[in-house]
JSON list of C-alpha atoms and ligand atoms in Angstrom, two decimals:
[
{"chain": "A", "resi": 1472, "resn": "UNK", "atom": "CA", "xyz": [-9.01, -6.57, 16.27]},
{"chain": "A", "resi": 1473, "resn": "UNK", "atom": "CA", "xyz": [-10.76, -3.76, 14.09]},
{"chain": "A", "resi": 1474, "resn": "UNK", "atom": "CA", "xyz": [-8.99, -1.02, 12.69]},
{"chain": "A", "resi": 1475, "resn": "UNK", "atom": "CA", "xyz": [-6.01, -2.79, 14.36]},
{"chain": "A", "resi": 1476, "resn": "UNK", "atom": "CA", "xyz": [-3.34, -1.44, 12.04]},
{"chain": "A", "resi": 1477, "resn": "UNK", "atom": "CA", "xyz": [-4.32, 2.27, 12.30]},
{"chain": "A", "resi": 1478, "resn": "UNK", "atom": "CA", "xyz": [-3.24, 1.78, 16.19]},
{"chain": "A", "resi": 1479, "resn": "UNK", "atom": "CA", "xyz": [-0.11, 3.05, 17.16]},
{"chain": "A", "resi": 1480, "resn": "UNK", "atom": "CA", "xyz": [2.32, -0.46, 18.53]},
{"chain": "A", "resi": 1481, "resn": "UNK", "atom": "CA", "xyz": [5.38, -0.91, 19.60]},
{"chain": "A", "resi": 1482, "resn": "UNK", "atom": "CA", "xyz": [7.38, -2.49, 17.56]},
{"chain": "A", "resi": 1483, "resn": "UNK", "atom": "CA", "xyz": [9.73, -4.30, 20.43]},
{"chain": "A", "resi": 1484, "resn": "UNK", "atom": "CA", "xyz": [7.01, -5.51, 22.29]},
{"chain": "A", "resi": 1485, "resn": "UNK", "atom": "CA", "xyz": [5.39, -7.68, 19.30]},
{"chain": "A", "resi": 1486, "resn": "UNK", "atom": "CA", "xyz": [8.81, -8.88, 17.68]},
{"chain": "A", "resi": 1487, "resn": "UNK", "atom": "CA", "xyz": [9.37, -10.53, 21.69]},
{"chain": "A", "resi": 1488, "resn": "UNK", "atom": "CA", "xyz": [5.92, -11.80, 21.29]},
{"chain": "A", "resi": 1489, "resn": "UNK", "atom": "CA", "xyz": [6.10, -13.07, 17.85]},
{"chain": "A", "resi": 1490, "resn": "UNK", "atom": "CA", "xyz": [2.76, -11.25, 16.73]},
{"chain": "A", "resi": 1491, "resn": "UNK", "atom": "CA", "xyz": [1.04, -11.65, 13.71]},
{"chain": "A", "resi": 1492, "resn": "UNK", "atom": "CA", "xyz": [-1.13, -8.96, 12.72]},
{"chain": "A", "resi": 1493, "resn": "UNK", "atom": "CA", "xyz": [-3.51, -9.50, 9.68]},
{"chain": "A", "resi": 1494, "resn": "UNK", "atom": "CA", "xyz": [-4.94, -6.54, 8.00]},
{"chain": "A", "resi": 1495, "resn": "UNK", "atom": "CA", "xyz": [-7.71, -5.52, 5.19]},
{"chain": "A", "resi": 1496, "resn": "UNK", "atom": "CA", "xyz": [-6.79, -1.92, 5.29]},
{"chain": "A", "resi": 1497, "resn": "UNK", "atom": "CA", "xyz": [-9.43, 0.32, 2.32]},
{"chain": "A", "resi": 1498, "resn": "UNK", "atom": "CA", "xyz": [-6.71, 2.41, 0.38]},
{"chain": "A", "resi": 1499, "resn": "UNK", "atom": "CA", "xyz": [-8.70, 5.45, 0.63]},
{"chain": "A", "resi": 1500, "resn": "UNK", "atom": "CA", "xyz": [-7.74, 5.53, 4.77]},
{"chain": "A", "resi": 1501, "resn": "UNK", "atom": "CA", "xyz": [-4.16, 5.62, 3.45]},
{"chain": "A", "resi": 1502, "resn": "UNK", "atom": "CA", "xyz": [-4.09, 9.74, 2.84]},
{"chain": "A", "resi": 1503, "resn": "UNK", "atom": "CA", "xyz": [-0.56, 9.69, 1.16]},
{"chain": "A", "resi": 1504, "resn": "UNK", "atom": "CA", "xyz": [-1.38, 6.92, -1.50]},
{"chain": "A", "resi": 1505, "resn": "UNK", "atom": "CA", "xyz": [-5.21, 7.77, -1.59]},
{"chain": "A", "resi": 1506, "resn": "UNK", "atom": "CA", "xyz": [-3.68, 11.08, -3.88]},
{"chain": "A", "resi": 1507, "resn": "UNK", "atom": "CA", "xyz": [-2.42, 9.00, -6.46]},
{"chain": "A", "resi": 1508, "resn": "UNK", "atom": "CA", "xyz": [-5.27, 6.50, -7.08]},
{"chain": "A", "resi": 1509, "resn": "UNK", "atom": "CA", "xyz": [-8.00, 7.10, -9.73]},
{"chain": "A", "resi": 1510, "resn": "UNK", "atom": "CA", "xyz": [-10.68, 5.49, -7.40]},
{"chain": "A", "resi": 1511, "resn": "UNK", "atom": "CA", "xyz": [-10.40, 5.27, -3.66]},
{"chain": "A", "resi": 1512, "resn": "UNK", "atom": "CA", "xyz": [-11.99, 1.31, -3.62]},
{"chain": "A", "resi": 1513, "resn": "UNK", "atom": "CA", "xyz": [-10.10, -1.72, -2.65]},
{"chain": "A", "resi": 1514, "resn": "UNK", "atom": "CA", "xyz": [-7.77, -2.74, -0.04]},
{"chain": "A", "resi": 1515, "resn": "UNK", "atom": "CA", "xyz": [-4.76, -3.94, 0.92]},
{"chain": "A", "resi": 1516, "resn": "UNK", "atom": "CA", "xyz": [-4.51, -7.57, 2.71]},
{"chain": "A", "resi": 1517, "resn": "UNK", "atom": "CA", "xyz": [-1.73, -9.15, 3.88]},
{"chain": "A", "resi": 1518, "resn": "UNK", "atom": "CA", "xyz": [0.51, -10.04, 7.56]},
{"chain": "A", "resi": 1519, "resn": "UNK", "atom": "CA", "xyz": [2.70, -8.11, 9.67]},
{"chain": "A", "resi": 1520, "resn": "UNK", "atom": "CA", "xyz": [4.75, -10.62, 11.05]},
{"chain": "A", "resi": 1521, "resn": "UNK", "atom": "CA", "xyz": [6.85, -9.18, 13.91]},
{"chain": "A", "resi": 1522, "resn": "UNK", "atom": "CA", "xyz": [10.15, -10.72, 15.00]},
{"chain": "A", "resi": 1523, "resn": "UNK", "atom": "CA", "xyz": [13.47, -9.82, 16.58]},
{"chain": "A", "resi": 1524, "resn": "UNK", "atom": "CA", "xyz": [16.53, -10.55, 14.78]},
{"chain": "A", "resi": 1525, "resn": "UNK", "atom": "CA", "xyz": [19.84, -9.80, 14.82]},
{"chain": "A", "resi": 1526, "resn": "UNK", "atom": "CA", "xyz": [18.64, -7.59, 18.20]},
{"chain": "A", "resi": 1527, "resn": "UNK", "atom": "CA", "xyz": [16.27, -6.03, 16.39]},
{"chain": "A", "resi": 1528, "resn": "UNK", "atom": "CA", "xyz": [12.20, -5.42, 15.97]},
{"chain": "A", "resi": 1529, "resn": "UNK", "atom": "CA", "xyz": [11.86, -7.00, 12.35]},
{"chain": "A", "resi": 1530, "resn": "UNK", "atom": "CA", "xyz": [8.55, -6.59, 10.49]},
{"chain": "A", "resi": 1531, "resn": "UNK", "atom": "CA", "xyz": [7.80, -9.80, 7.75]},
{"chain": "A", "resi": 1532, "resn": "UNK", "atom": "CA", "xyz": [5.35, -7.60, 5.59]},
{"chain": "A", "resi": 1533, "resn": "UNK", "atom": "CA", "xyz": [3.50, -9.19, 2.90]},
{"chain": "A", "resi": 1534, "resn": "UNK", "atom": "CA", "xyz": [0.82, -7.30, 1.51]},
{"chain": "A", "resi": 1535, "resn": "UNK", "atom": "CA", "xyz": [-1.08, -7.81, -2.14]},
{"chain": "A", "resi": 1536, "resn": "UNK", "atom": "CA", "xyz": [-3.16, -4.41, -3.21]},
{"chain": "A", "resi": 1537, "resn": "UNK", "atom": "CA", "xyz": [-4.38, -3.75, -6.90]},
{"chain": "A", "resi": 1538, "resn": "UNK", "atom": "CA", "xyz": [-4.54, 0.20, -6.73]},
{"chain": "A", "resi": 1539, "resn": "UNK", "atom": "CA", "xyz": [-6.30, 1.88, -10.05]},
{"chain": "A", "resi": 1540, "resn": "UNK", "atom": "CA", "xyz": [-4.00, 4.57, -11.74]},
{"chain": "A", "resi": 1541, "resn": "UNK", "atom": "CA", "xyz": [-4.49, 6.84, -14.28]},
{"chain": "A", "resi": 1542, "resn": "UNK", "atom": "CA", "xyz": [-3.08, 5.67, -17.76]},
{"chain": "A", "resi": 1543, "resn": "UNK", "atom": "CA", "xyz": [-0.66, 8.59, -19.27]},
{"chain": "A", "resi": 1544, "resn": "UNK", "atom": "CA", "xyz": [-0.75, 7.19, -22.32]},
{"chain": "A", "resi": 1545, "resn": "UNK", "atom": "CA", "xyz": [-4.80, 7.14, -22.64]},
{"chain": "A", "resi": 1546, "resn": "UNK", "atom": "CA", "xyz": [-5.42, 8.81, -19.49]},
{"chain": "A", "resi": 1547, "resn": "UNK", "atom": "CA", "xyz": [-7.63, 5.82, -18.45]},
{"chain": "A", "resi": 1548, "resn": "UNK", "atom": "CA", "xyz": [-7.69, 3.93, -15.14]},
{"chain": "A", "resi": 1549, "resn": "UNK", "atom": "CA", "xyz": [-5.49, 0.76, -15.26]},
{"chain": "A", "resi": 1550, "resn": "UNK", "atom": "CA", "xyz": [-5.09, -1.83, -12.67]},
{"chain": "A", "resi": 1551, "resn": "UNK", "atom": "CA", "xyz": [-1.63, -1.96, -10.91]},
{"chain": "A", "resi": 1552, "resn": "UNK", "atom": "CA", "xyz": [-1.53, -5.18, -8.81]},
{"chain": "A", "resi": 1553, "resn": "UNK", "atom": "CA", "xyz": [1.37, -5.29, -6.12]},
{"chain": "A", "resi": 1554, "resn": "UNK", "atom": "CA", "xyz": [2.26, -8.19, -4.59]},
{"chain": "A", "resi": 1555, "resn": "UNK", "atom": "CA", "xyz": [5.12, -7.71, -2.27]},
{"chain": "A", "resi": 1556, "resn": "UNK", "atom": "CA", "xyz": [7.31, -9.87, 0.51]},
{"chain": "A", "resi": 1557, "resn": "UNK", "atom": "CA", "xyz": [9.07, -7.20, 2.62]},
{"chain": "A", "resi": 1558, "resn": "UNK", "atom": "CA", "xyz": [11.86, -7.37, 5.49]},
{"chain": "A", "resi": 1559, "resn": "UNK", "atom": "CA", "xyz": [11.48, -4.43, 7.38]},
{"chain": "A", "resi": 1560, "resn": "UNK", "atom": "CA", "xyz": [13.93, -3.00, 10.80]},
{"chain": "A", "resi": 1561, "resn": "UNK", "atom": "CA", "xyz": [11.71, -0.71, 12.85]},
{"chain": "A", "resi": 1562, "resn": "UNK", "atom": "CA", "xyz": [14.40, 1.76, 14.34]},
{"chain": "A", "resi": 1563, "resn": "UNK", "atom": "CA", "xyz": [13.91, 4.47, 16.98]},
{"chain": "A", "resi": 1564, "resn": "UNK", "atom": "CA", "xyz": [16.94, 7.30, 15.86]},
{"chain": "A", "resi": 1565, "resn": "UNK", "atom": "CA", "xyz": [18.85, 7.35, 12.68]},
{"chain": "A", "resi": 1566, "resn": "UNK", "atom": "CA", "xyz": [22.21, 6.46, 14.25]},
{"chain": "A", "resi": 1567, "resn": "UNK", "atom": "CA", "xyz": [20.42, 2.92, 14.82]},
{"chain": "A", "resi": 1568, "resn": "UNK", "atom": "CA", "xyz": [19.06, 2.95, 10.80]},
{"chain": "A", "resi": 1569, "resn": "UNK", "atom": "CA", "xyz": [23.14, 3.29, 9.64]},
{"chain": "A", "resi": 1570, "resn": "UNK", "atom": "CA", "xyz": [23.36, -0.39, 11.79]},
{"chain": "A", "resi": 1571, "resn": "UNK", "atom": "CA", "xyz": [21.06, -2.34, 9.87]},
{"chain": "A", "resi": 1572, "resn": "UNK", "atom": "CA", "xyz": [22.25, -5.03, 7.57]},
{"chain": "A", "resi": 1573, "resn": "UNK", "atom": "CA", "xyz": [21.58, -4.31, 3.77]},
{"chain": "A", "resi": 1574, "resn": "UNK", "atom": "CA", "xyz": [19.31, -7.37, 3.67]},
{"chain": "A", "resi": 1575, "resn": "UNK", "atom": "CA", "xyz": [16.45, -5.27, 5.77]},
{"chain": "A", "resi": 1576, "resn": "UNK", "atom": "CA", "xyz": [14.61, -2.09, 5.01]},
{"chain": "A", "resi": 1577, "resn": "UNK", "atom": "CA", "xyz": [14.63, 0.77, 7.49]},
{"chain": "A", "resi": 1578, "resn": "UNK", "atom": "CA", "xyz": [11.61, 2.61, 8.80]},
{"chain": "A", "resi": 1579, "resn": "UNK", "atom": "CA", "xyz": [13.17, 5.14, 11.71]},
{"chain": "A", "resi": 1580, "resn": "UNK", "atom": "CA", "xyz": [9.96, 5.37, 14.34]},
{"chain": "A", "resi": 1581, "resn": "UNK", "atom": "CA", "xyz": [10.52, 7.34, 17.27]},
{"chain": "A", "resi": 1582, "resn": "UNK", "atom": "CA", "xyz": [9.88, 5.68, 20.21]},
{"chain": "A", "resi": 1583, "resn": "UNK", "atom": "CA", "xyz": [10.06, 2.25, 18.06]},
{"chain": "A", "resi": 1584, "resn": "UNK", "atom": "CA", "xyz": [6.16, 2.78, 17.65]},
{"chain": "A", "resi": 1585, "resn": "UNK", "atom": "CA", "xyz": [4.40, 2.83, 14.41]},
{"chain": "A", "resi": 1586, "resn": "UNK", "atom": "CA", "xyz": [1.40, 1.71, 12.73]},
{"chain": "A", "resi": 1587, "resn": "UNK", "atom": "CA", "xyz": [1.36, -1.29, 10.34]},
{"chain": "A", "resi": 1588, "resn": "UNK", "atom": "CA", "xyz": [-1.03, 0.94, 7.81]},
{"chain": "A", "resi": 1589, "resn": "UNK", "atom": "CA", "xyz": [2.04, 3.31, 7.87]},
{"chain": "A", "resi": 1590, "resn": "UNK", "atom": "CA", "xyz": [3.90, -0.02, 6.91]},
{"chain": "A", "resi": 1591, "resn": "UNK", "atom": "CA", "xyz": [1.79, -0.60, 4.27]},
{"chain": "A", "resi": 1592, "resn": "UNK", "atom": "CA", "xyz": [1.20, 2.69, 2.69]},
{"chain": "A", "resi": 1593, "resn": "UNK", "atom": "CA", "xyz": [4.51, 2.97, 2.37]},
{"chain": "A", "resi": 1594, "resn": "UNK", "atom": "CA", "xyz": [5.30, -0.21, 0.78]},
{"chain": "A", "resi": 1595, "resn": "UNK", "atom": "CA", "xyz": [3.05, 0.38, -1.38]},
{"chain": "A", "resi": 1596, "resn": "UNK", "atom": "CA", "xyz": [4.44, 3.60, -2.50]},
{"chain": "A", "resi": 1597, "resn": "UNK", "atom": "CA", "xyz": [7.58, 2.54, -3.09]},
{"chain": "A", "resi": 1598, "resn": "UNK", "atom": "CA", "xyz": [5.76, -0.25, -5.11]},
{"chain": "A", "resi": 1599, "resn": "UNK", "atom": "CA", "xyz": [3.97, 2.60, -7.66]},
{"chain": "A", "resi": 1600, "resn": "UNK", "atom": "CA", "xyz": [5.36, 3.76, -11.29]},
{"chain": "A", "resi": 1601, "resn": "UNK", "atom": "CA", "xyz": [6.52, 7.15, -11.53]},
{"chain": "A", "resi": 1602, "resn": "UNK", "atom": "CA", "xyz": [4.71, 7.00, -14.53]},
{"chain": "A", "resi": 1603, "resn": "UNK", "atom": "CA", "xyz": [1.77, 5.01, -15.01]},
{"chain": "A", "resi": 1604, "resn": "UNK", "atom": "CA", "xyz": [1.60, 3.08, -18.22]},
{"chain": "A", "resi": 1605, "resn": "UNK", "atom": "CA", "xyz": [-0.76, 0.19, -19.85]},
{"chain": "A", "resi": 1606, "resn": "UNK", "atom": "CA", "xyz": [1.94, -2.52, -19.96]},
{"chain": "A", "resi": 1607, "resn": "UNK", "atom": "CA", "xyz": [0.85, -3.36, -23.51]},
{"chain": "A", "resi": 1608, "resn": "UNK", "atom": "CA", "xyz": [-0.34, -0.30, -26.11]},
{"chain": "A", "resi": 1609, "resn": "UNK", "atom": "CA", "xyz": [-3.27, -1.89, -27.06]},
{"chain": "A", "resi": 1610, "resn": "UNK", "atom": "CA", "xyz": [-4.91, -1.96, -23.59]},
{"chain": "A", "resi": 1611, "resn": "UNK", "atom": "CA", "xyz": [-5.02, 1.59, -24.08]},
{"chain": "A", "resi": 1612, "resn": "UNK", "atom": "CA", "xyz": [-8.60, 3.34, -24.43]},
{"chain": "A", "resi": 1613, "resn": "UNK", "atom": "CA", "xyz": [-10.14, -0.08, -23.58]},
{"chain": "A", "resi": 1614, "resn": "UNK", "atom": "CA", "xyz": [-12.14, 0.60, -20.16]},
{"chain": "A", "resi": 1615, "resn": "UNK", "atom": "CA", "xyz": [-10.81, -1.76, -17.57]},
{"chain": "A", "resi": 1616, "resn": "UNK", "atom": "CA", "xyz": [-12.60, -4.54, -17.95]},
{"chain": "A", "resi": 1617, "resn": "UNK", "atom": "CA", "xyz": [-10.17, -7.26, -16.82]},
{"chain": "A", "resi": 1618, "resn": "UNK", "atom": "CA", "xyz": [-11.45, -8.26, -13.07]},
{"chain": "A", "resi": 1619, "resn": "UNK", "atom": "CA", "xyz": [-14.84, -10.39, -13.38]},
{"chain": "A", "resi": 1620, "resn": "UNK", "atom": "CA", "xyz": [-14.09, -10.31, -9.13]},
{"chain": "A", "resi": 1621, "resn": "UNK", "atom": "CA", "xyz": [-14.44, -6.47, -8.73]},
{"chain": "A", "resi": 1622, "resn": "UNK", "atom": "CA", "xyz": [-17.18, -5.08, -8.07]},
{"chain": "A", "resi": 1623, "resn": "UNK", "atom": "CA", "xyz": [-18.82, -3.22, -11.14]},
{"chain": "A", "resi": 1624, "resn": "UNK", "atom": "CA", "xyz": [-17.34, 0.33, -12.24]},
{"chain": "A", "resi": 1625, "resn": "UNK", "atom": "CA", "xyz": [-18.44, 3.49, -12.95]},
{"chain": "A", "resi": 1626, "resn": "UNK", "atom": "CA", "xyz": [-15.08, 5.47, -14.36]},
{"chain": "A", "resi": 1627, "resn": "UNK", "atom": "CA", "xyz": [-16.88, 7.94, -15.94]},
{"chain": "A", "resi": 1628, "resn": "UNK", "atom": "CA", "xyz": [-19.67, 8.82, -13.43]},
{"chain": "A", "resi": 1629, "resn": "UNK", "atom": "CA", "xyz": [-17.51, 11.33, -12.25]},
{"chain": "A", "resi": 1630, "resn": "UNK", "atom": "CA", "xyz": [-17.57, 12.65, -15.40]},
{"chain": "A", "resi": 1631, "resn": "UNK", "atom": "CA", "xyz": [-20.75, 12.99, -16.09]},
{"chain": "A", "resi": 1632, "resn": "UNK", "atom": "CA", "xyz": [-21.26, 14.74, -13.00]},
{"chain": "A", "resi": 1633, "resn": "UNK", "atom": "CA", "xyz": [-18.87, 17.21, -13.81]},
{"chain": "A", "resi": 1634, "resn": "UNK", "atom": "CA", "xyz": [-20.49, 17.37, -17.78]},
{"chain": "A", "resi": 1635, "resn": "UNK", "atom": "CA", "xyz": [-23.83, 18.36, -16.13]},
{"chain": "A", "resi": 1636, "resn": "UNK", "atom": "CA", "xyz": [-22.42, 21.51, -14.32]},
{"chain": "A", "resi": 1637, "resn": "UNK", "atom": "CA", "xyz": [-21.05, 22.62, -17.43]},
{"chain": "A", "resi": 1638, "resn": "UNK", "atom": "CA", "xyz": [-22.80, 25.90, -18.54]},
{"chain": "B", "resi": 2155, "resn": "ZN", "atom": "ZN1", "xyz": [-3.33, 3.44, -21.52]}
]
């Protein structure tokens, strides 16, 4: 099913059917997290399992993403790999979000439809540092060089690009 997640669903319908839905979505189609990233490569892979419990449309999200972030230490892309197991309760109306056990997230989707790279995008906000930050000091001002299984990189070819134009 390509470009599956970017398809509105409804969210009832699959948690009666027990759907899986498993998705390679490229981070630069996600507009809201696309802003924050230093490079719009890579995607996000994971499930949307959808199942009703408790009487309601329950989304098993797992979803593994390693966006690149500018350092604000060195001001230098790092690598922030997420790796997350969510429980999410798709809701239609906020009255129905107050009902949800603690245990769940809420997403409040009118009409109980909504798009798993919605799902994702925001998971994976929620997943980002206010602040980005090379866990360890002396990572800072090395180029990332840490991922033989990425492609090669080019941080800086921006930057040339921009030196050129200067007067
Ligand atoms: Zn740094």
């Amino acid at each position: 099913m390509p470009d599956g997640w970017s398809r509105p669903l409804d969210a009832g319908q699959l948690a009666d059917r027990r759907t899986d839905i498993e998705f390679s979505i490229p981070l630069c189609e996600l507009p809201r997290l696309a802003r924050e990233l230093v490079q719009d490569d890579g995607s996000a892979r994971g499930t949307a399992s959808f199942v009703r419990e408790q009487g309601l449309a329950i989304v098993d999200l797992v979803v593994e993403a390693r966006p690149r972030l500018i350092c604000q230490r060195c001001m230098r892309p790092m690598s922030w790999p997420v790796a997350s197991r969510t429980r999410v309760a798709i809701v239609g109306d906020a009255p129905h979000a107050d009902r949800v056990a603690p245990e769940f997230e809420t997403v409040i989707a009118p009409g109980g439809r909504i798009t798993v790279g919605e799902l994702v995008e925001e998971e994976l906000l929620l997943g980002l540092p206010i602040v980005p930050l090379h866990a360890d000091e002396k990572a800072c001002g090395v180029a990332v060089d840490d991922e033989p299984d990425e492609e090669t990189q080019k941080p800086f070819a921006g930057l040339a690009e921009l030196l050129k134009r200067s007067p």
